[in-house]
Coordinates of C-alpha atoms in Angstrom, one line a residue:
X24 CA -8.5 -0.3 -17.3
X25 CA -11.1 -1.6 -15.2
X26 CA -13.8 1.0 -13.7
X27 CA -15.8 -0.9 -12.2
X28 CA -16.5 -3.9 -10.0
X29 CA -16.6 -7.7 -10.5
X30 CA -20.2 -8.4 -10.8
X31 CA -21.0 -11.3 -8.8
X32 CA -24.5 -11.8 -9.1
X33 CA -24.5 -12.0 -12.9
X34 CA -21.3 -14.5 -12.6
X35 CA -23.6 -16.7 -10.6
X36 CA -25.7 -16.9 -12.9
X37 CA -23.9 -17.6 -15.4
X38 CA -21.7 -20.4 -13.7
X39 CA -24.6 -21.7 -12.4
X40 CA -26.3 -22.3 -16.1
X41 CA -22.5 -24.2 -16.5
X42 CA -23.7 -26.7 -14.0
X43 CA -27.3 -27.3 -15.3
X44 CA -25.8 -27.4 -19.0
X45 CA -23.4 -30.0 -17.3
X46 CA -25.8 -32.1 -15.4
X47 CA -28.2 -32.3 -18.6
X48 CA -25.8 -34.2 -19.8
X49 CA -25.1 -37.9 -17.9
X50 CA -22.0 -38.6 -20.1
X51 CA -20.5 -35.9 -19.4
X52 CA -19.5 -36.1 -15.9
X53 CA -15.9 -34.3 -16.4
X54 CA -18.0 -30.8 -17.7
X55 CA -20.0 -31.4 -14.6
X56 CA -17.0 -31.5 -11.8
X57 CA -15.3 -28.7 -13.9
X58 CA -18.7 -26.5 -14.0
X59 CA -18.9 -27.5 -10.2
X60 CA -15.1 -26.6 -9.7
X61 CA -15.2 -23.4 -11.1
X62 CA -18.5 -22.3 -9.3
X63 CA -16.9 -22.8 -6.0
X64 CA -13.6 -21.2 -7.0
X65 CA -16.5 -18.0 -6.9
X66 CA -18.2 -18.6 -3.8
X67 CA -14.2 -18.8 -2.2
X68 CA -13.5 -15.6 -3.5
X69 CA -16.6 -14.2 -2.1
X70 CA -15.6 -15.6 1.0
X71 CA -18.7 -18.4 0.7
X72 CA -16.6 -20.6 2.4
X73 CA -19.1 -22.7 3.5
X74 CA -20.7 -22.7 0.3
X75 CA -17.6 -23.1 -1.5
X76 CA -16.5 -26.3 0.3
X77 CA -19.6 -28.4 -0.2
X78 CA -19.1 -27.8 -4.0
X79 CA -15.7 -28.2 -4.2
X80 CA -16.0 -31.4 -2.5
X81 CA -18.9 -32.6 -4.7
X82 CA -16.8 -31.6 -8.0
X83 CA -14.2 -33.9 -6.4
X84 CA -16.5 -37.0 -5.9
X85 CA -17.7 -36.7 -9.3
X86 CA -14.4 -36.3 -10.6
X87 CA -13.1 -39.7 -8.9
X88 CA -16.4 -41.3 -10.1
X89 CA -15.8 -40.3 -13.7
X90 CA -12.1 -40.8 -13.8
X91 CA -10.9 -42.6 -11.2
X92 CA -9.8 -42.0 -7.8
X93 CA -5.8 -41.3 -8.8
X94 CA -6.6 -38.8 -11.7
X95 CA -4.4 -35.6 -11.7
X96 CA -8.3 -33.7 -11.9
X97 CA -8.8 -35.3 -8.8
X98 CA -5.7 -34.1 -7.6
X99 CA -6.3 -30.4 -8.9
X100 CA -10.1 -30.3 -7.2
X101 CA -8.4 -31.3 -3.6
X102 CA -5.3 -28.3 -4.5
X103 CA -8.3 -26.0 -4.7
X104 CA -10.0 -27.3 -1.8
X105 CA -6.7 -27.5 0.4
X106 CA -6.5 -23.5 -0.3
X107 CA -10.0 -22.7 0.6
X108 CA -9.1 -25.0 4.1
X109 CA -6.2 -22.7 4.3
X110 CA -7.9 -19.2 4.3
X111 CA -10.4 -20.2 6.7
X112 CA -7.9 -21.0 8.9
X113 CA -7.3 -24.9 9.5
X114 CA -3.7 -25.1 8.0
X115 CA -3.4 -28.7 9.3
X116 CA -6.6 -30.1 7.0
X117 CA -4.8 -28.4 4.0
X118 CA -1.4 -29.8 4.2
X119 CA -3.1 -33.0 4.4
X120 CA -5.3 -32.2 1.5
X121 CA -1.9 -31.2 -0.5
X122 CA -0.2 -34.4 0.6
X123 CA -3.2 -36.1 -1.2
X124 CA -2.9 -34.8 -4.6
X125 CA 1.0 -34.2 -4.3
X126 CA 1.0 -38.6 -4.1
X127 CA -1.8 -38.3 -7.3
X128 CA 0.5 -35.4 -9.4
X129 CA 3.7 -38.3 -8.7
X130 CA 1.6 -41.1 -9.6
X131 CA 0.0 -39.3 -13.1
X132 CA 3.1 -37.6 -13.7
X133 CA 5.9 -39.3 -12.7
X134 CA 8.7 -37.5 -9.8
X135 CA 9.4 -33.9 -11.9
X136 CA 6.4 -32.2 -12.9
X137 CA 5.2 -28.5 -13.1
X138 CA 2.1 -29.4 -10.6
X139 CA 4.3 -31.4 -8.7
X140 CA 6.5 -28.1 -8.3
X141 CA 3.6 -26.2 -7.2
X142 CA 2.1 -28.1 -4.5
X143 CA 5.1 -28.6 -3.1
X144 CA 5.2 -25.3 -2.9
X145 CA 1.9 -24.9 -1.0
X146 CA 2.9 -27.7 1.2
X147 CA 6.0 -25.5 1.9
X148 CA 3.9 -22.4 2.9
X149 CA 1.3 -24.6 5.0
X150 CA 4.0 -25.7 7.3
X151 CA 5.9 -21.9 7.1
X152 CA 2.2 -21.1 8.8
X153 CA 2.6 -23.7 11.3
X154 CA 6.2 -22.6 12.2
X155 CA 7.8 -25.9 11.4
X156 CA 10.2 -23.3 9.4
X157 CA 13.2 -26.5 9.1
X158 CA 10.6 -28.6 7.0
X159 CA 9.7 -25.9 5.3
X160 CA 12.8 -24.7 4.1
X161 CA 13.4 -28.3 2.8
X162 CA 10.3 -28.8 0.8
X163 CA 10.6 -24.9 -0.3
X164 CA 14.4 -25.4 -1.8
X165 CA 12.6 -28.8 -3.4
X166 CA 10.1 -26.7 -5.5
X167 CA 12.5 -23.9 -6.0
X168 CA 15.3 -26.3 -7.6
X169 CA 12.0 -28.2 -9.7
X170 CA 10.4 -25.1 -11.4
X171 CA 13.9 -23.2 -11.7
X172 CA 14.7 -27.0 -13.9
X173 CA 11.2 -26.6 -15.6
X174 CA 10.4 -23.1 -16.4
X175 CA 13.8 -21.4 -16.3
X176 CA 16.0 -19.0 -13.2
X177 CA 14.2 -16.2 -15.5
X178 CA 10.7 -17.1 -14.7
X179 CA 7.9 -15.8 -12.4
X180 CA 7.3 -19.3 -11.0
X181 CA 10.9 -19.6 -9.5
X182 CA 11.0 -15.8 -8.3
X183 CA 7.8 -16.8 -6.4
X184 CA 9.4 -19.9 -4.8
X185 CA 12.1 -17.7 -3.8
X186 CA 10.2 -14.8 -2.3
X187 CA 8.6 -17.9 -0.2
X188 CA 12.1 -19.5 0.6
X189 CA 13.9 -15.8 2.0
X190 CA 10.6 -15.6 4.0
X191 CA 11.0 -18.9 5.5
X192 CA 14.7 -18.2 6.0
X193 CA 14.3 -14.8 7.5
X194 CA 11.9 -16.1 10.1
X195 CA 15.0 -18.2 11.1
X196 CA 17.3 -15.1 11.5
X197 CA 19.3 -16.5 8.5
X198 CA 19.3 -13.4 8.0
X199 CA 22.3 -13.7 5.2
X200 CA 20.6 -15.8 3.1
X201 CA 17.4 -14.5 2.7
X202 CA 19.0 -11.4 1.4
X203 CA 19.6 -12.5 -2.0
X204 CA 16.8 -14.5 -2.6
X205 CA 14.3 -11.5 -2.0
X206 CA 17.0 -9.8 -4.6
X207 CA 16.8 -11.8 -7.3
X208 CA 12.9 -12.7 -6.4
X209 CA 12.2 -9.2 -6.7
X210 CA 14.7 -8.4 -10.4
X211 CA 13.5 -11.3 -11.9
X212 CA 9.5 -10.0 -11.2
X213 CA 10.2 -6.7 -12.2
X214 CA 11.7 -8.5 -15.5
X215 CA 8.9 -10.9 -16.5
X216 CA 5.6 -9.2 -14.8
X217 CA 3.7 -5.8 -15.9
X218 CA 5.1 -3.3 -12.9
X219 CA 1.5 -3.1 -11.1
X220 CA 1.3 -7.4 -10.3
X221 CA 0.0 -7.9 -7.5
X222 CA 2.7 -10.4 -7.3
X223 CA 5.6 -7.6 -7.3
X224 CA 3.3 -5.5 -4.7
X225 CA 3.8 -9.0 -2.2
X226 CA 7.5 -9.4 -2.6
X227 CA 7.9 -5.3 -1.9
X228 CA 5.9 -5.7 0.8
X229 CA 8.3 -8.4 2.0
X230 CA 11.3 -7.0 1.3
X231 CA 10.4 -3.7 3.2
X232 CA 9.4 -5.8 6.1
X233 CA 12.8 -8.1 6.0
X234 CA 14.7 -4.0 5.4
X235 CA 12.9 -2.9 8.3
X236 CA 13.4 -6.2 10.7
X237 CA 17.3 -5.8 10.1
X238 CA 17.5 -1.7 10.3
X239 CA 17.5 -0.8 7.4
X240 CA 14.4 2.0 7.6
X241 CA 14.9 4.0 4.7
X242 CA 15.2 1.4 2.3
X243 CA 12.2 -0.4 3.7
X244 CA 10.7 2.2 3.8
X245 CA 11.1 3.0 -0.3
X246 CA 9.7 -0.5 -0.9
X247 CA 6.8 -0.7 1.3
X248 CA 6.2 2.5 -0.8
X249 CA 6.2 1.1 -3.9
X250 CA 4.1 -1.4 -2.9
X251 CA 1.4 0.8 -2.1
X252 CA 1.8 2.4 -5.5
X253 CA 0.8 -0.9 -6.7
X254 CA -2.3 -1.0 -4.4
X255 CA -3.3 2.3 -5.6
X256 CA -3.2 1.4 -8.7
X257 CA -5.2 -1.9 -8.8
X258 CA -7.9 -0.3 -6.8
X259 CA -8.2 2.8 -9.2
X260 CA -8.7 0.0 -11.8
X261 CA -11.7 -1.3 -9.9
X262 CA -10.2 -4.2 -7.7
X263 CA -11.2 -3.9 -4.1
X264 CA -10.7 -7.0 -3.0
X265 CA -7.0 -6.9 -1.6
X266 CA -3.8 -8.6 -3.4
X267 CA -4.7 -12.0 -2.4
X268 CA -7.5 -11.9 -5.1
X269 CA -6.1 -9.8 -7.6
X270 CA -5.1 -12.7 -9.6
X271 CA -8.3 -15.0 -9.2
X272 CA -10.6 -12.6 -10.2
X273 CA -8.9 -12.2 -13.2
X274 CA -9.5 -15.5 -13.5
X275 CA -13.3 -15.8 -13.4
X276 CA -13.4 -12.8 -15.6
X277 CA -11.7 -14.4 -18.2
X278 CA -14.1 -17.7 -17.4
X279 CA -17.3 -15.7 -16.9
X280 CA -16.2 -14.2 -20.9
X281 CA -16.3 -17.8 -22.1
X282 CA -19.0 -18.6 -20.6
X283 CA -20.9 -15.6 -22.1
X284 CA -19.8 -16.7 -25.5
X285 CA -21.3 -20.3 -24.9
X286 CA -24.7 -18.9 -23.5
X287 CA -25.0 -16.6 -26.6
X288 CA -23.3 -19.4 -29.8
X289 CA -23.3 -22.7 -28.8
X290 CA -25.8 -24.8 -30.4
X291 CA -29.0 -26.3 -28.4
X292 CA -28.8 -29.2 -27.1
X293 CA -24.7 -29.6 -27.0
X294 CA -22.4 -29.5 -23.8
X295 CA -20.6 -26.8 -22.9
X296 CA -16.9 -27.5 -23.3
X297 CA -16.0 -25.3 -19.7
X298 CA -12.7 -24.5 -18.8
X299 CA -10.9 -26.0 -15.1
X300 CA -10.3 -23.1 -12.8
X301 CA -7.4 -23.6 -10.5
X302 CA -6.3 -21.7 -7.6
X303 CA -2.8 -20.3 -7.9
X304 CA 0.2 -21.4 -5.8
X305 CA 0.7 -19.9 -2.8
X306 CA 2.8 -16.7 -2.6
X307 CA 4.5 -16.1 1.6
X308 CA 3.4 -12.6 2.6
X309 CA 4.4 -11.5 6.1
X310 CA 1.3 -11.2 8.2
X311 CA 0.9 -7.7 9.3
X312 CA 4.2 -7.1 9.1
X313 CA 3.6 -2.8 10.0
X314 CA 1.8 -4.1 13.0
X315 CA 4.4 -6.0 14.2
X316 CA 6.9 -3.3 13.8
X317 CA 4.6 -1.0 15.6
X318 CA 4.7 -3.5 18.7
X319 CA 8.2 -3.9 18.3
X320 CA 9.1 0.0 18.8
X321 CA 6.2 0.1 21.0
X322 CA 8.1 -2.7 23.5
X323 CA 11.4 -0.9 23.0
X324 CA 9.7 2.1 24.8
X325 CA 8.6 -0.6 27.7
X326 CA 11.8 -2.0 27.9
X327 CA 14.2 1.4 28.1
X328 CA 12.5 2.4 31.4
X329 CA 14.1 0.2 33.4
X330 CA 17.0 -0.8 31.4
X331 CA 19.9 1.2 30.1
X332 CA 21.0 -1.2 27.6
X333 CA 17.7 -0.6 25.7
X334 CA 17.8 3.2 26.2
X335 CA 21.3 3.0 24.4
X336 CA 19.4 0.9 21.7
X337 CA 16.5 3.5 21.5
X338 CA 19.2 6.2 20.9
X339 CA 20.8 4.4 18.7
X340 CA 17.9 3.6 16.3
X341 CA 17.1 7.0 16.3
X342 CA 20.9 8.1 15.1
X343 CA 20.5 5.5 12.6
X344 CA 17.1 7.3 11.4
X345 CA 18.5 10.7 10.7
X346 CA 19.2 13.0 9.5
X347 CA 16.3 14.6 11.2
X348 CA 15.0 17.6 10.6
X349 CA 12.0 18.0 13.3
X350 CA 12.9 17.8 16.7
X351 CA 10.9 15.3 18.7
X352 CA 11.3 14.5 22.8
X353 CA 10.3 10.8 22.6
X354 CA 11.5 10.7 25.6
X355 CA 13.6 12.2 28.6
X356 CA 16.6 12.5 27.3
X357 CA 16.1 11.4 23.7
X358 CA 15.6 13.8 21.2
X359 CA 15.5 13.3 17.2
X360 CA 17.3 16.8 16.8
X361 CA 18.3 18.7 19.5
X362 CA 20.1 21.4 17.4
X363 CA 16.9 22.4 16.0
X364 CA 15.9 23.4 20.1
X365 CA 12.3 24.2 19.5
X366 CA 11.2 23.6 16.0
X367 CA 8.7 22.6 15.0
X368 CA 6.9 23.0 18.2
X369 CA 7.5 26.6 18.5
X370 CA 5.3 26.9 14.8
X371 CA 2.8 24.7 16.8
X372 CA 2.1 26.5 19.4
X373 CA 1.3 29.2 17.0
X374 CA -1.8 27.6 15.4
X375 CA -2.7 25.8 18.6
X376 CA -4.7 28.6 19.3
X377 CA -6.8 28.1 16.0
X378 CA -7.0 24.5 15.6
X379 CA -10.3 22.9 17.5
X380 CA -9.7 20.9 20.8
X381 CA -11.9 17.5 19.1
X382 CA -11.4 16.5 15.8
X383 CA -13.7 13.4 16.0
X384 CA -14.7 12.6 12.9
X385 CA -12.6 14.2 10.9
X386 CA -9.9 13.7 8.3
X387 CA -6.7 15.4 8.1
X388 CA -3.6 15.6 5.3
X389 CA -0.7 16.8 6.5
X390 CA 1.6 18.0 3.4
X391 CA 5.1 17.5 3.5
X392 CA 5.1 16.1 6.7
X393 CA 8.9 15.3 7.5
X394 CA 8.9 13.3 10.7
X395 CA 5.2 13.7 11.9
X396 CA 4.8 16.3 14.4
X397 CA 1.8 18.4 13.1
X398 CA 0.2 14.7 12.2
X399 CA 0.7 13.4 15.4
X400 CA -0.8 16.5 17.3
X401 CA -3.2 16.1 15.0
X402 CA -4.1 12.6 15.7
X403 CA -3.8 13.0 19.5
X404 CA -6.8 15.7 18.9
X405 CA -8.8 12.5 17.8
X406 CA -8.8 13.0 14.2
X407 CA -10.4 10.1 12.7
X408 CA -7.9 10.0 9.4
X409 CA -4.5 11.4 9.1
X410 CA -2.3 11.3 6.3
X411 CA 1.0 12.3 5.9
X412 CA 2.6 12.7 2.4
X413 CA 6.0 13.4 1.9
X414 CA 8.3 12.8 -1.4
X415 CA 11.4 11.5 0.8
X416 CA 11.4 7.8 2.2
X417 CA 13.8 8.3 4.5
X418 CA 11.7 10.8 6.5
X419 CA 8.4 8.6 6.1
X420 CA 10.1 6.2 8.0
X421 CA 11.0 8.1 10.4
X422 CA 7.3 9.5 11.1
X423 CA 6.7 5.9 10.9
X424 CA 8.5 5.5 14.2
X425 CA 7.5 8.2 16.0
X426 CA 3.7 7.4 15.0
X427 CA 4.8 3.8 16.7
X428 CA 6.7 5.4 19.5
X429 CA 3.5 7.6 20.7
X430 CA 1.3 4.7 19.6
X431 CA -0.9 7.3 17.1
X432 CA -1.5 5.6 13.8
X433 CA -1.3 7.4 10.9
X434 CA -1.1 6.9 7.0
X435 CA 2.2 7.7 5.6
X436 CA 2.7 7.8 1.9
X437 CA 5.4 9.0 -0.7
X438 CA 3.8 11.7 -2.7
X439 CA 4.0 15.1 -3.9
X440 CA 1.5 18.0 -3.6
X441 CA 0.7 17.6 -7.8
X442 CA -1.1 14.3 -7.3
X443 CA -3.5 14.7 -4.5
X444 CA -6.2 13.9 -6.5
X445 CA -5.4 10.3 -5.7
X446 CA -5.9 10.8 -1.9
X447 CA -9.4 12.2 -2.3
X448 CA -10.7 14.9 0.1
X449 CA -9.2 16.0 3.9
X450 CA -12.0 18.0 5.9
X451 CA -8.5 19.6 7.1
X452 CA -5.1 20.4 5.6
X453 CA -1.4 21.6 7.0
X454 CA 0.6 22.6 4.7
X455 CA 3.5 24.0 6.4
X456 CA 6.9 25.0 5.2
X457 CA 6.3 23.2 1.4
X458 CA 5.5 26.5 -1.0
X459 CA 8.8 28.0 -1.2
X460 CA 9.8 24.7 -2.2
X461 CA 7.8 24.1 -5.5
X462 CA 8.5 25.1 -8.9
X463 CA 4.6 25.8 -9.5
X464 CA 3.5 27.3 -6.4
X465 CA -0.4 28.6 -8.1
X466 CA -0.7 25.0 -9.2
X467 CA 0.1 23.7 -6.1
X468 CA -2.3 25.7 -4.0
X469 CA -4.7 24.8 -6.6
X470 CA -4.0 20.7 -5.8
X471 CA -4.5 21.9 -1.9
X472 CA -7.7 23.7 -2.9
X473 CA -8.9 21.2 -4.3
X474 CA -7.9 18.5 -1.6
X475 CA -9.4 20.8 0.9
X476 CA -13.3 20.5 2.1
X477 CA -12.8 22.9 5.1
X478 CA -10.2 24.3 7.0
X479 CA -6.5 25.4 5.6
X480 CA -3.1 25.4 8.0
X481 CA -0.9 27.3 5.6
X482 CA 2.8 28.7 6.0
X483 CA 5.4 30.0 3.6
X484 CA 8.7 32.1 3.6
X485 CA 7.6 35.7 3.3
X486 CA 9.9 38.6 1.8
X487 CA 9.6 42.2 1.4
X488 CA 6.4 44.1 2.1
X489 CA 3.5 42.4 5.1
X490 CA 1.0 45.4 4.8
X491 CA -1.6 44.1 3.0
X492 CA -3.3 45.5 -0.6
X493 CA -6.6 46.0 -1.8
X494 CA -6.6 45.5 -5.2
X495 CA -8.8 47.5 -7.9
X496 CA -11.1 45.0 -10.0
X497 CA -9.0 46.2 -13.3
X498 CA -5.6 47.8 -14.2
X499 CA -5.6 50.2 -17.2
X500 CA -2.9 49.5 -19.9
X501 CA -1.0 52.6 -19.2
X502 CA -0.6 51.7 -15.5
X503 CA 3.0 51.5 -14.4
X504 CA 3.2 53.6 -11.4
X505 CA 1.2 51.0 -8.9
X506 CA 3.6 47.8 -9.3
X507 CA 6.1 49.9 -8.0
X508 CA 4.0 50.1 -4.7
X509 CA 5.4 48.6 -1.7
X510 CA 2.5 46.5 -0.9
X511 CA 1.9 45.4 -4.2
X512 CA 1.6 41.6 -4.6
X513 CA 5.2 40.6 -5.7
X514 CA 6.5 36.9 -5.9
X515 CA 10.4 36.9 -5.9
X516 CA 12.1 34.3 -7.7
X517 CA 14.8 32.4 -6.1
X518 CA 17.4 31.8 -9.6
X519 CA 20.4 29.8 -7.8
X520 CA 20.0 29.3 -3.9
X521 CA 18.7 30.1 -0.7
X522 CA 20.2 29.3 2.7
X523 CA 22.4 26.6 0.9
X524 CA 19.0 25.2 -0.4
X525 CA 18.6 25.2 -4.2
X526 CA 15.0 23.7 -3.5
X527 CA 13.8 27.0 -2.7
X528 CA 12.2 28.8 -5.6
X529 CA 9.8 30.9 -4.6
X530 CA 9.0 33.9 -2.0
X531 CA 6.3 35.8 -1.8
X532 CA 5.6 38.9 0.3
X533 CA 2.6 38.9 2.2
X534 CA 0.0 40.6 -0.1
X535 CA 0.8 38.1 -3.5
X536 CA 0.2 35.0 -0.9
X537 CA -2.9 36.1 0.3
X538 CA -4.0 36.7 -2.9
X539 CA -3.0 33.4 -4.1
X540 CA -5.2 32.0 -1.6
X541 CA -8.0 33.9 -2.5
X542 CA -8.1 32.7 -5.9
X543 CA -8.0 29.4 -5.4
X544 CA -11.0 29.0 -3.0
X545 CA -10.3 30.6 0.4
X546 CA -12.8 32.9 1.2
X547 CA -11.4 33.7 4.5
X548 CA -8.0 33.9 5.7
X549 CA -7.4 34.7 9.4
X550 CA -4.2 36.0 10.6
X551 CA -2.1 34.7 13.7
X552 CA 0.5 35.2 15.3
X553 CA 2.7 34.8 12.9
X554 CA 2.6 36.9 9.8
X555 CA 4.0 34.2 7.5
X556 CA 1.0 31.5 9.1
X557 CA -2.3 31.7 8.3
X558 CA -5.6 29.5 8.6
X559 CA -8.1 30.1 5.4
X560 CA -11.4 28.4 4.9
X561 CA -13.6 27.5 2.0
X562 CA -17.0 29.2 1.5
X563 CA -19.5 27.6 3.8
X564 CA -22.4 25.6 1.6

């Protein structure tokens, strides 16, 4: 596992003492466009782009000098410098690029070739950026059929080129088609590729977005969520940097190794035999594909005011979204739940009171959020961060819509209340209406504890006693008589079912939660309104 970051200074160095190892060396002019090669491959993925491009395009000249103009090296250098054209954003000067060494990889190779394959699966995506989606689709099928012939249905290389077909055939509503090739994209990844590549994380992502686009929102919801599993995981192991260059800094760790092992054994005096970094075929992602959605509902809300058809449409997505459980006017005359009347805003309106009018600057977690409504009034407050977690996909996307509907952003993940750690600190937590639900309840308010810098929403399902207990700081071995108290911290367990609900284990009566809260770090906890509601904070530093 990595734990730390790419070291970039030190890989400069070292791929720097490549080139002057290279260019002490006149006869060796291929070592010398490599070492050049591989240093720009760096400065790209620093985003040196400047930097990157007057190196790559060096390591090309000396390449054609050394080997001739129509060499496949030639052909590689202008791949790498067609991608660096394409991140910065002139898609037009990399297809042309491509076209280049696509003519070179046909000449060198002959008409069916693994590089061939490949750039014509840039090529593809270059023009899938232009929206010339008909060409695309051609050249696409082209590279598909060629690696699928080469390296086998089963392989990673044709499940990329048909992630990047169902793209490119989703954006022209063929809506039918795409379907099976993100299906079989995604099995055969899943098949060939450790679960947390980046690669799997990009055709989730797509997936989800294709699910969503079609209305399917639970289902896209489920992948989007696995996909930022995958996220979390690669950044826990140290990478920063985004999925895009996930895979090419593995790369230049692997080169800066080699290069370590020349600098420290090879002899004085001899050239340094240095590897040919090349950049990896492009893999279609949908471009802010969340913040299109977000527009999307967001224009559905414009739209239904002054046509009915659209209101009818705006019902209907929200039918198609439940079961609800929270009950949410989006707007007259649309509800997510009217049979819940006024839940949850009736528990709202009973920590109102308690909750500060500004939240600027802060961060919030709302646990077990359902459908939003406690993150939402959260974020309208101006919370700088909130974050809902639930464990049901279905109901994320449903808080995804409403956070789109009432244009207030929040984070939504799938998680459960034992692995917090991985969200870090909240300066503010609401956990409402979860406890009873949870096989380990201490443990649980232990994960909240520890989640929690501040400030502590907290609700449960109460039974028997609410007069409080003081408790003595020891119990003598003979005692018996005081657990029979009334007020004596009791937690009931729930064996079969509770209101038709087997997920509710626990209930506590008022003077066993408040000492759970105590022990786990709540110095004070403040009544309300409410007897089953309270607000607790930490000890003040």
């Amino acid at each position: 596992m990595r734990t730390k970051q790419f070291d970039y200074v030190h890989a400069e160095s070292l791929f720097r003492s490549a080139v002057n190892n290279a260019e002490t060396w006149s006869g060796q002019p291929k070592h010398l466009a490599a070492a050049l090669n591989n240093l720009a491959f760096l400065f790209r993925v620093q985003n040196k782009h400047a930097d990157a491009e007057s190196i790559y395009e060096r390591s090309i000249a000396t390449w054609q000098s050394a080997l001739g103009p129509e060499d496949a090296h030639v052909a590689l250098g202008l791949s790498n410098l067609s991608m660096l054209c394409h991140l910065r954003g002139d898609v037009s000067a990399a297809e042309s690029l491509s076209m280049r060494a696509l003519e070179i990889y046909k000449k060198a190779f002959g008409t069916e070739h693994a590089e061939i394959a490949r750039t014509l699966n840039d090529i593809s995506e270059f023009l899938r950026v232009q929206a010339r989606y008909p060409e695309a689709e051609s050249i696409c099928r082209a590279s598909a059929a060629m690696r699928e012939k080469i390296f086998g249905t089963e392989s990673p290389e044709h499940a990329q080129s048909l992630n990047n077909l169902a793209l490119i055939l989703e954006l022209q509503g063929k809506y039918d088609e795409a379907l099976p090739a993100y299906q079989q994209s995604l099995q055969v990844f899943e098949d060939t590729v450790d679960d947390g590549h980046p690669d799997v994380a990009r055709v989730l992502h797509n997936f989800s977005a294709y699910y969503r686009l079609t209305g399917k929102y639970s289902e896209a919801e489920r992948l989007l969520q696995a996909a930022l599993r995958i996220q979390d995981k690669q950044s826990q192991n140290g990478h920063r940097q985004g999925l895009q260059d996930l895979i090419p800094l593995q790369q230049l760790e692997q080169t800066l190794s080699i290069y370590r092992g020349l600098l420290e054994y090879a002899e004085p005096g001899v050239p340094w035999p240095v590897p040919t970094l090349r950049e990896r075929p492009l893999m279609a992602e949908h471009d802010h594909a969340l913040d299109a959605y977000a527009r999307s509902v967001r224009q559905l809300k414009i739209e239904m005011q002054q046509d009915q058809q659209k209101m009818d449409r705006a019902r209907l997505t929200v039918e198609r979204m439940g079961p609800w459980y929270h009950n949410i006017q989006l707007a007259p005359g649309i509800f997510t739940n009217p049979k819940r009347g006024d839940y949850p805003a009736s528990r709202w309106r009973t920590l109102e009171p308690h909750v500060p009018p500004d939240l600027s600057g802060k961060t919030v977690l709302d646990i077990g959020c359902n459908s939003g409504f406690f993150s939402l009034e959260l974020k309208k407050r101006g919370a700088e961060r909130v974050v809902g977690i639930d464990i049901m996909p279905h109901i994320l996307a449903q808080a995804r819509f409403v956070s789109s509907w009432l244009e207030q952003p929040l984070e939504l993940r799938e998680l459960g209340v034992y692995d917090l750690d991985r969200l870090g600190t909240f300066d503010i937590v609401f956990f409402i209406g979860v406890l009873y639900h949870l096989k380990h309840p201490l443990l649980a308010l232990e994960q909240v504890a520890a989640a929690c810098k501040d400030t502590l929403y907290v609700q449960t399902v109460l039974r028997g006693s609410i007069a409080d207990f003081d408790p003595p700081n020891d119990y003598d071995e003979n005692e018996h008589n005081i657990f029979e108290e009334h007020a004596f911290p009791k937690l009931h367990f729930i064996e079969h079912s509770f209101n038709g609900d087997v997920s509710n284990w626990w209930f506590a009566n008022r003077s066993c939660f408040k000492a759970m809260l105590r022990i786990t770090g709540f110095e004070s906890i403040q009544d309300t309104a409410s007897p089953d509601m309270f607000v607790c904070r930490k000890p003040r530093t």
